mmCIF file of N, CA and C in Angstrom:
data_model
loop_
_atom_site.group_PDB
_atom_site.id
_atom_site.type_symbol
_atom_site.label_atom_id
_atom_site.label_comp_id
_atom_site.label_asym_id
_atom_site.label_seq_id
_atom_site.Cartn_x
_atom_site.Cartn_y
_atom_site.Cartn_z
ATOM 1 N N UNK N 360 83.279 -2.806 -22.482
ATOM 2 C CA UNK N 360 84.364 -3.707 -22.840
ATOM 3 C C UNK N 360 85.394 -2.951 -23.668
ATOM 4 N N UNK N 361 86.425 -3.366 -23.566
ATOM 5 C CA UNK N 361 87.528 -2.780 -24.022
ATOM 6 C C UNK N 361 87.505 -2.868 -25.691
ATOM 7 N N UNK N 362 87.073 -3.845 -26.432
ATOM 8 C CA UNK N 362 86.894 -4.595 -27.764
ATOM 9 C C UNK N 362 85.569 -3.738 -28.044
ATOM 10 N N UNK N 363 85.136 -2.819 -27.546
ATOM 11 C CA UNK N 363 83.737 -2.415 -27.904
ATOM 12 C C UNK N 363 84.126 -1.377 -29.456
ATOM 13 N N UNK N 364 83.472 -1.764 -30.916
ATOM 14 C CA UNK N 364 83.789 -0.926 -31.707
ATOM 15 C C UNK N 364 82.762 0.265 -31.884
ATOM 16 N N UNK N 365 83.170 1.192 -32.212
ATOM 17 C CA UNK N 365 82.076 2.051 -32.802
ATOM 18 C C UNK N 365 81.071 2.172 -33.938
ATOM 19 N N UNK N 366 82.443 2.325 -34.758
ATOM 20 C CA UNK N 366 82.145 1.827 -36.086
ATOM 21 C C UNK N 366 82.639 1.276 -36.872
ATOM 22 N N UNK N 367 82.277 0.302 -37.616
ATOM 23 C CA UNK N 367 82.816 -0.620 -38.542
ATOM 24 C C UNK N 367 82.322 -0.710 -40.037
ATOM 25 N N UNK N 368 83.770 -0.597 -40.603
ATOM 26 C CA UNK N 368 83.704 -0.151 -42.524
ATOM 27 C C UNK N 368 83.553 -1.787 -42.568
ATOM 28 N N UNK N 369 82.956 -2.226 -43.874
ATOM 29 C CA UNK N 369 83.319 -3.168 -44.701
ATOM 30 C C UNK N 369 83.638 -2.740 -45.981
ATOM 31 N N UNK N 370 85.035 -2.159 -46.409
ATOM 32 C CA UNK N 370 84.989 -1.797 -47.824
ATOM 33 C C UNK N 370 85.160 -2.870 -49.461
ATOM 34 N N UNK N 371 85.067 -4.483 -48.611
ATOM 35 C CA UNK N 371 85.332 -4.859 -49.704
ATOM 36 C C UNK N 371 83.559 -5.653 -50.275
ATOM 37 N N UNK N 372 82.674 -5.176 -49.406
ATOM 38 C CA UNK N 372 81.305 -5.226 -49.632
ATOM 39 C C UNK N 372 80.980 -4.826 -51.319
ATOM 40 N N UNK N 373 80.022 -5.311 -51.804
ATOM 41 C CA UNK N 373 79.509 -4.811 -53.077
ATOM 42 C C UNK N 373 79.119 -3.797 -53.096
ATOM 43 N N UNK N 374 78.659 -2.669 -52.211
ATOM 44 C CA UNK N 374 77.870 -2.020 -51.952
ATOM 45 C C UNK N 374 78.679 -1.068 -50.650
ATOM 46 N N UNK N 375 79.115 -0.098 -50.662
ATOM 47 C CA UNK N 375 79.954 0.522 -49.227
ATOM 48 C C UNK N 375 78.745 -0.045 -47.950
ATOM 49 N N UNK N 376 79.370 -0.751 -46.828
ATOM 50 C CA UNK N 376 78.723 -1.011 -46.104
ATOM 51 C C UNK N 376 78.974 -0.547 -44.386
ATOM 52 N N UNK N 377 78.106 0.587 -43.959
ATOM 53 C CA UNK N 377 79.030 0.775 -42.356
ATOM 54 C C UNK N 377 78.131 0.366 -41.757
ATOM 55 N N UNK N 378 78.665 -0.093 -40.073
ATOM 56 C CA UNK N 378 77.552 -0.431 -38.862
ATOM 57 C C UNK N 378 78.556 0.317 -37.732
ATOM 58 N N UNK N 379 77.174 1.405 -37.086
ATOM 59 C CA UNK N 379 77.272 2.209 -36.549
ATOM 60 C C UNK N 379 77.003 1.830 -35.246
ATOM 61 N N UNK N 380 77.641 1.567 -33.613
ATOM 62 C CA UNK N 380 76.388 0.980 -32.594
ATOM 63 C C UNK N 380 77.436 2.480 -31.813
ATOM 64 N N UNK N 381 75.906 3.007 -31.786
ATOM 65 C CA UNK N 381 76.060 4.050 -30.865
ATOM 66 C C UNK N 381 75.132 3.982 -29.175
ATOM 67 N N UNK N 382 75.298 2.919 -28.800
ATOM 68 C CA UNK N 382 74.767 2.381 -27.405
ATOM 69 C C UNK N 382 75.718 3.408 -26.636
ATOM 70 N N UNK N 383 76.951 3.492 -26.731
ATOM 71 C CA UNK N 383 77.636 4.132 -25.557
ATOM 72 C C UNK N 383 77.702 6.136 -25.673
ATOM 73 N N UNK N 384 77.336 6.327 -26.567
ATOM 74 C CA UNK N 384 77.290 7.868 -26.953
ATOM 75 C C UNK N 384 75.917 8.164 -25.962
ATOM 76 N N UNK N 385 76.735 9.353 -25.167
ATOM 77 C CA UNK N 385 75.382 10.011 -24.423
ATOM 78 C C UNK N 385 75.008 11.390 -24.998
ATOM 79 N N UNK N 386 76.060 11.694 -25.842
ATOM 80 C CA UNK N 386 75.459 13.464 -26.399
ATOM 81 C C UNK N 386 75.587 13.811 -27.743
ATOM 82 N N UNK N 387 75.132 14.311 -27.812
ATOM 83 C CA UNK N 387 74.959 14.745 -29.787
ATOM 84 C C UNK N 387 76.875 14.819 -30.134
ATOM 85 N N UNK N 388 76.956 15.991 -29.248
ATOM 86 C CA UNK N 388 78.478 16.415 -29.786
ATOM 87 C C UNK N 388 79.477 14.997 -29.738
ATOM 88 N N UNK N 389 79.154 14.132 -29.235
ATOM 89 C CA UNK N 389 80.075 12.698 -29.122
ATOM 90 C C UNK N 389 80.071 12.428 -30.576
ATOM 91 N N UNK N 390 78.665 12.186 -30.852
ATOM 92 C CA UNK N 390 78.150 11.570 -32.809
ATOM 93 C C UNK N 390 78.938 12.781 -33.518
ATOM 94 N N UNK N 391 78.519 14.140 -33.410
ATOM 95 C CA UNK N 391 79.289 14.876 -34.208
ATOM 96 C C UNK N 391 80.837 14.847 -34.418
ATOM 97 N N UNK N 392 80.965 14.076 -33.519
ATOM 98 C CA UNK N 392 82.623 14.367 -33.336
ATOM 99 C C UNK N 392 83.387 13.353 -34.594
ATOM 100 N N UNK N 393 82.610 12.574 -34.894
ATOM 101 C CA UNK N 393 82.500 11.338 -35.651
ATOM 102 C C UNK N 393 82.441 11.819 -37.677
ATOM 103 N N UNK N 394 82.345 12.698 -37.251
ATOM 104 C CA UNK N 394 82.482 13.109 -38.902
ATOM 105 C C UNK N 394 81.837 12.695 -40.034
ATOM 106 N N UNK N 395 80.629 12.182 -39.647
ATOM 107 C CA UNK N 395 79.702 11.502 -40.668
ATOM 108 C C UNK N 395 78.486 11.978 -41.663
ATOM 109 N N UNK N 396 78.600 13.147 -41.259
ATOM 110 C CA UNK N 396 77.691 14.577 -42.247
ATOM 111 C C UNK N 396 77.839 14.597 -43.240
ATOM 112 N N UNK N 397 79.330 14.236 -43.614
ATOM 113 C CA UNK N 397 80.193 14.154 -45.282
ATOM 114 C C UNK N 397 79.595 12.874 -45.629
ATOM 115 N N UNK N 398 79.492 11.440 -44.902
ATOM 116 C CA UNK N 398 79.826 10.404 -45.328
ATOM 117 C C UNK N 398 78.402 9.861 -45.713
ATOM 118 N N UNK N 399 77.083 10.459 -45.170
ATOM 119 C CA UNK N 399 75.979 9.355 -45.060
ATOM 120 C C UNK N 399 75.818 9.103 -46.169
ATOM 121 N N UNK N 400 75.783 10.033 -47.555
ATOM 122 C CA UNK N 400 75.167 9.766 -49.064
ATOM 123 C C UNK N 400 76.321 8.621 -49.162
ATOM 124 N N UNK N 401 77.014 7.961 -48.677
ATOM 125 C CA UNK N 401 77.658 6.641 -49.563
ATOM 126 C C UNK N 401 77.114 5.316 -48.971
ATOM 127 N N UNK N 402 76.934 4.753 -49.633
ATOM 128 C CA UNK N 402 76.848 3.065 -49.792
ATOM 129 C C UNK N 402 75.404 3.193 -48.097
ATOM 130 N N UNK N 403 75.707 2.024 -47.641
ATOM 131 C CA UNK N 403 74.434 1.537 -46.818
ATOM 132 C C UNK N 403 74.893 1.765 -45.454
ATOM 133 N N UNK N 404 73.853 2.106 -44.458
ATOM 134 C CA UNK N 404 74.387 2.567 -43.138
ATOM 135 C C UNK N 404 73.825 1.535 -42.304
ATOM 136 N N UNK N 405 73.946 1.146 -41.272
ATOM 137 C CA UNK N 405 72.937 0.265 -40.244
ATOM 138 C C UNK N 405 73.361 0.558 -39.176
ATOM 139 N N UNK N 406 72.397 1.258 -38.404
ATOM 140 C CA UNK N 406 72.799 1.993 -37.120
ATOM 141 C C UNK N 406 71.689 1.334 -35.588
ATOM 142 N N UNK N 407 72.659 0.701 -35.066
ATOM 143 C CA UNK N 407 71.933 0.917 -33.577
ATOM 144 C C UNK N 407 71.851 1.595 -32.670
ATOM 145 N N UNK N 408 71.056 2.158 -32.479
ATOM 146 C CA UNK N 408 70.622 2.709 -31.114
ATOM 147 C C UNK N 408 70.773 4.130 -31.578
ATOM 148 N N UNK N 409 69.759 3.866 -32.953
ATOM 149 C CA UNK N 409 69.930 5.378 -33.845
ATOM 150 C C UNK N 409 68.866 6.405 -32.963
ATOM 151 N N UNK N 410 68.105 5.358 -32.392
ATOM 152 C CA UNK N 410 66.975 6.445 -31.687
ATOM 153 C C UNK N 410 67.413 6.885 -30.314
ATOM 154 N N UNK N 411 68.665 7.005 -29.971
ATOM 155 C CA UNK N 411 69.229 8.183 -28.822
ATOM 156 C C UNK N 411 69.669 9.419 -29.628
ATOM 157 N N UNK N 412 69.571 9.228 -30.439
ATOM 158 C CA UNK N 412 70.167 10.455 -31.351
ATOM 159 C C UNK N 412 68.883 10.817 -32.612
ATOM 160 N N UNK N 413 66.986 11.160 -32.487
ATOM 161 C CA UNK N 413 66.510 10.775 -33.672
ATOM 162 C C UNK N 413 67.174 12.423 -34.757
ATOM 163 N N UNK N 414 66.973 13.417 -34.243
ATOM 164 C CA UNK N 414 66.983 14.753 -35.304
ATOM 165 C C UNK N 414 68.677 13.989 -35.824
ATOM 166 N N UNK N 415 69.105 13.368 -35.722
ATOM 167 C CA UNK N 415 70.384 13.121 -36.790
ATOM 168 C C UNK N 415 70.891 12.801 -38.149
ATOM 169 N N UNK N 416 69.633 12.241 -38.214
ATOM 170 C CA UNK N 416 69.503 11.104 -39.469
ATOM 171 C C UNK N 416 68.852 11.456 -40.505
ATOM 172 N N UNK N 417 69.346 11.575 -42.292
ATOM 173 C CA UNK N 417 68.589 12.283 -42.884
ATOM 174 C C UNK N 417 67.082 12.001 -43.317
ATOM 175 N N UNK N 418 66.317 12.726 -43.715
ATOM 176 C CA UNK N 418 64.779 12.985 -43.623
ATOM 177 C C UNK N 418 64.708 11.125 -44.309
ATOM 178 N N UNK N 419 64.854 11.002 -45.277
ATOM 179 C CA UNK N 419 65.274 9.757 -46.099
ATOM 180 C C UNK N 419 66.036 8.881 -45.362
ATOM 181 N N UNK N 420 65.172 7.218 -44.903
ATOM 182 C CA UNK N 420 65.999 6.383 -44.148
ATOM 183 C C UNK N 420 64.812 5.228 -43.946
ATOM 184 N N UNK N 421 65.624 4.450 -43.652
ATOM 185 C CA UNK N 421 64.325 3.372 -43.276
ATOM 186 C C UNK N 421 64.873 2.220 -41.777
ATOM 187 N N UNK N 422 63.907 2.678 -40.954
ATOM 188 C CA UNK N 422 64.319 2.211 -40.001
ATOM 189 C C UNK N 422 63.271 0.963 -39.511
ATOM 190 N N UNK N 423 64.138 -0.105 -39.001
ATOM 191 C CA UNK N 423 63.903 -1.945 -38.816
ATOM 192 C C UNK N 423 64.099 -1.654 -37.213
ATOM 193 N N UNK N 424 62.878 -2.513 -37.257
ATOM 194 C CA UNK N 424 62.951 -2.453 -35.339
ATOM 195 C C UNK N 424 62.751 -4.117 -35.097
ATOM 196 N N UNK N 425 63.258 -4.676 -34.599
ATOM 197 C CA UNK N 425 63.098 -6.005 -33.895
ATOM 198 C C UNK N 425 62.495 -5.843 -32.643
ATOM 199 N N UNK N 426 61.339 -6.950 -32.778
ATOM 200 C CA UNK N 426 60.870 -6.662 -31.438
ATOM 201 C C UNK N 426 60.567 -8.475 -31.075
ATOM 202 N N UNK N 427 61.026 -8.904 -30.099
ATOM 203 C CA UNK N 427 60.995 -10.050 -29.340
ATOM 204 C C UNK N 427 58.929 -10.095 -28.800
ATOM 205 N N UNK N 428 59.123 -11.176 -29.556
ATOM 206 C CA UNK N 428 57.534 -11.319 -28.840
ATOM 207 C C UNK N 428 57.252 -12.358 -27.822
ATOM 208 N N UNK N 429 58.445 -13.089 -27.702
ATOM 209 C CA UNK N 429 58.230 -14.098 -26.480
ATOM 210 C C UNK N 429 58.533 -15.521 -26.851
ATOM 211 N N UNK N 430 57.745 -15.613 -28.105
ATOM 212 C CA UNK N 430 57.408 -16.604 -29.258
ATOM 213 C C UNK N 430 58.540 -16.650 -30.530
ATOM 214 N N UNK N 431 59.098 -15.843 -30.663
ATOM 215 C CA UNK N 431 59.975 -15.180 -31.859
ATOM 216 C C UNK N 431 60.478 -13.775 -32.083
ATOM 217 N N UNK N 432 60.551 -13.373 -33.256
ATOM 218 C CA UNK N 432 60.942 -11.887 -33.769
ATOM 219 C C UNK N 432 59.471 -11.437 -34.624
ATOM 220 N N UNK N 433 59.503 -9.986 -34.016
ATOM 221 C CA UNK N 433 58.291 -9.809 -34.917
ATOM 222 C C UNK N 433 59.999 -8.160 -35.924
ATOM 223 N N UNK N 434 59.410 -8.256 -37.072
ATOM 224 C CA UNK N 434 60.357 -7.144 -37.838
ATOM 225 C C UNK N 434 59.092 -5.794 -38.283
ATOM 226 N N UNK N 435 59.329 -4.468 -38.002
ATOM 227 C CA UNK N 435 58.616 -3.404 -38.358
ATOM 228 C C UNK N 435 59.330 -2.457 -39.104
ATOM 229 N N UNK N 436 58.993 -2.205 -40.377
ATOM 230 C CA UNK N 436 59.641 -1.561 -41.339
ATOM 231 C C UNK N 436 58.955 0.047 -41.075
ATOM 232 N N UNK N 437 59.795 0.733 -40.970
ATOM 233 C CA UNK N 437 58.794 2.456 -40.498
ATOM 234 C C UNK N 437 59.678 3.366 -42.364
ATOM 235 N N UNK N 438 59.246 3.944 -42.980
ATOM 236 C CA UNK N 438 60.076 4.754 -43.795
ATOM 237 C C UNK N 438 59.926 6.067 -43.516
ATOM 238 N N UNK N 439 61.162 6.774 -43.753
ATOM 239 C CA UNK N 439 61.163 8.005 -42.984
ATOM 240 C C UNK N 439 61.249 8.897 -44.709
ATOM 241 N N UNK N 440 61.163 8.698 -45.628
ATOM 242 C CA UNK N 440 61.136 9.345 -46.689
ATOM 243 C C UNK N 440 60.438 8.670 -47.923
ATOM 244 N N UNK N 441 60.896 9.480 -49.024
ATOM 245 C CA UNK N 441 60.281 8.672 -50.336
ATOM 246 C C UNK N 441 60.740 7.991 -51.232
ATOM 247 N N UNK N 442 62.124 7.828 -51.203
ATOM 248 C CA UNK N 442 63.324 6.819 -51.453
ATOM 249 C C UNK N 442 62.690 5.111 -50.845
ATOM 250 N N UNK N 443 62.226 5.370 -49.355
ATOM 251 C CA UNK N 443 62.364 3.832 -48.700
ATOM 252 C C UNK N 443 60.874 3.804 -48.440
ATOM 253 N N UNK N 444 59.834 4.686 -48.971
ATOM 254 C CA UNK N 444 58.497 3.874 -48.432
ATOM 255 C C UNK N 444 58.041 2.731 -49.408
ATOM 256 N N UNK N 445 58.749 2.230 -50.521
ATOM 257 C CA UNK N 445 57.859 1.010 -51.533
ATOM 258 C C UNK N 445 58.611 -0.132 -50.435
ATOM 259 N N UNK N 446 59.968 0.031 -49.595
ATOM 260 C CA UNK N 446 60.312 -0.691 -48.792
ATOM 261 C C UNK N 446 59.752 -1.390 -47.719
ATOM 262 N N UNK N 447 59.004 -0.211 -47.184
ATOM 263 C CA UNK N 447 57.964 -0.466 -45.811
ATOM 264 C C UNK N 447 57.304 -0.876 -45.948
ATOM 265 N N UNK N 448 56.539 -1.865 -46.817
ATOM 266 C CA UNK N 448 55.618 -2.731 -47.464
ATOM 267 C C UNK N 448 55.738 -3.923 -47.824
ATOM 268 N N UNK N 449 57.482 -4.455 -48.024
ATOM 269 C CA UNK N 449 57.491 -5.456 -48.224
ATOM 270 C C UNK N 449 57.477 -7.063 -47.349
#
């Protein structure tokens, strides 16, 4: 779709807030092109379809998977560092 965004700032969030949907990126160098190496240490990221791209993302992250069970949403908290594992528990 023509309206399809990439990425979207909210800067008047409490907290810097971006959402990333990288569904249409087929190659690393597309994401790189994106300039976000500088940017990840700020405020909160929420990325879909972070797992076409996993070596991208720093060691530190916590990734939410929705999974449709038929019945509802089941939510799986995975932590990828030591910042977000008291997270993966809650």
């Amino acid at each position: 779709s023509p309206t399809f965004i990439l990425m979207q700032e909210y800067p008047d969030a409490r907290i810097p807030l971006y959402h990333l949907d990288l569904y249409r990126l087929r190659h690393l160098q597309e994401l790189l092109s994106l300039g976000l190496e500088d940017r990840m240490q700020e405020g909160i990221w929420l990325v879909e379809w972070a797992d076409l791209f996993p070596d991208f993302w720093p060691e530190d992250h916590l990734q939410v998977e929705l999974i449709d069970t038929g019945e509802g949403r089941e939510i799986h908290l995975r932590a990828g560092g030591p910042l977000h594992r008291e997270l993966e528990n809650v």
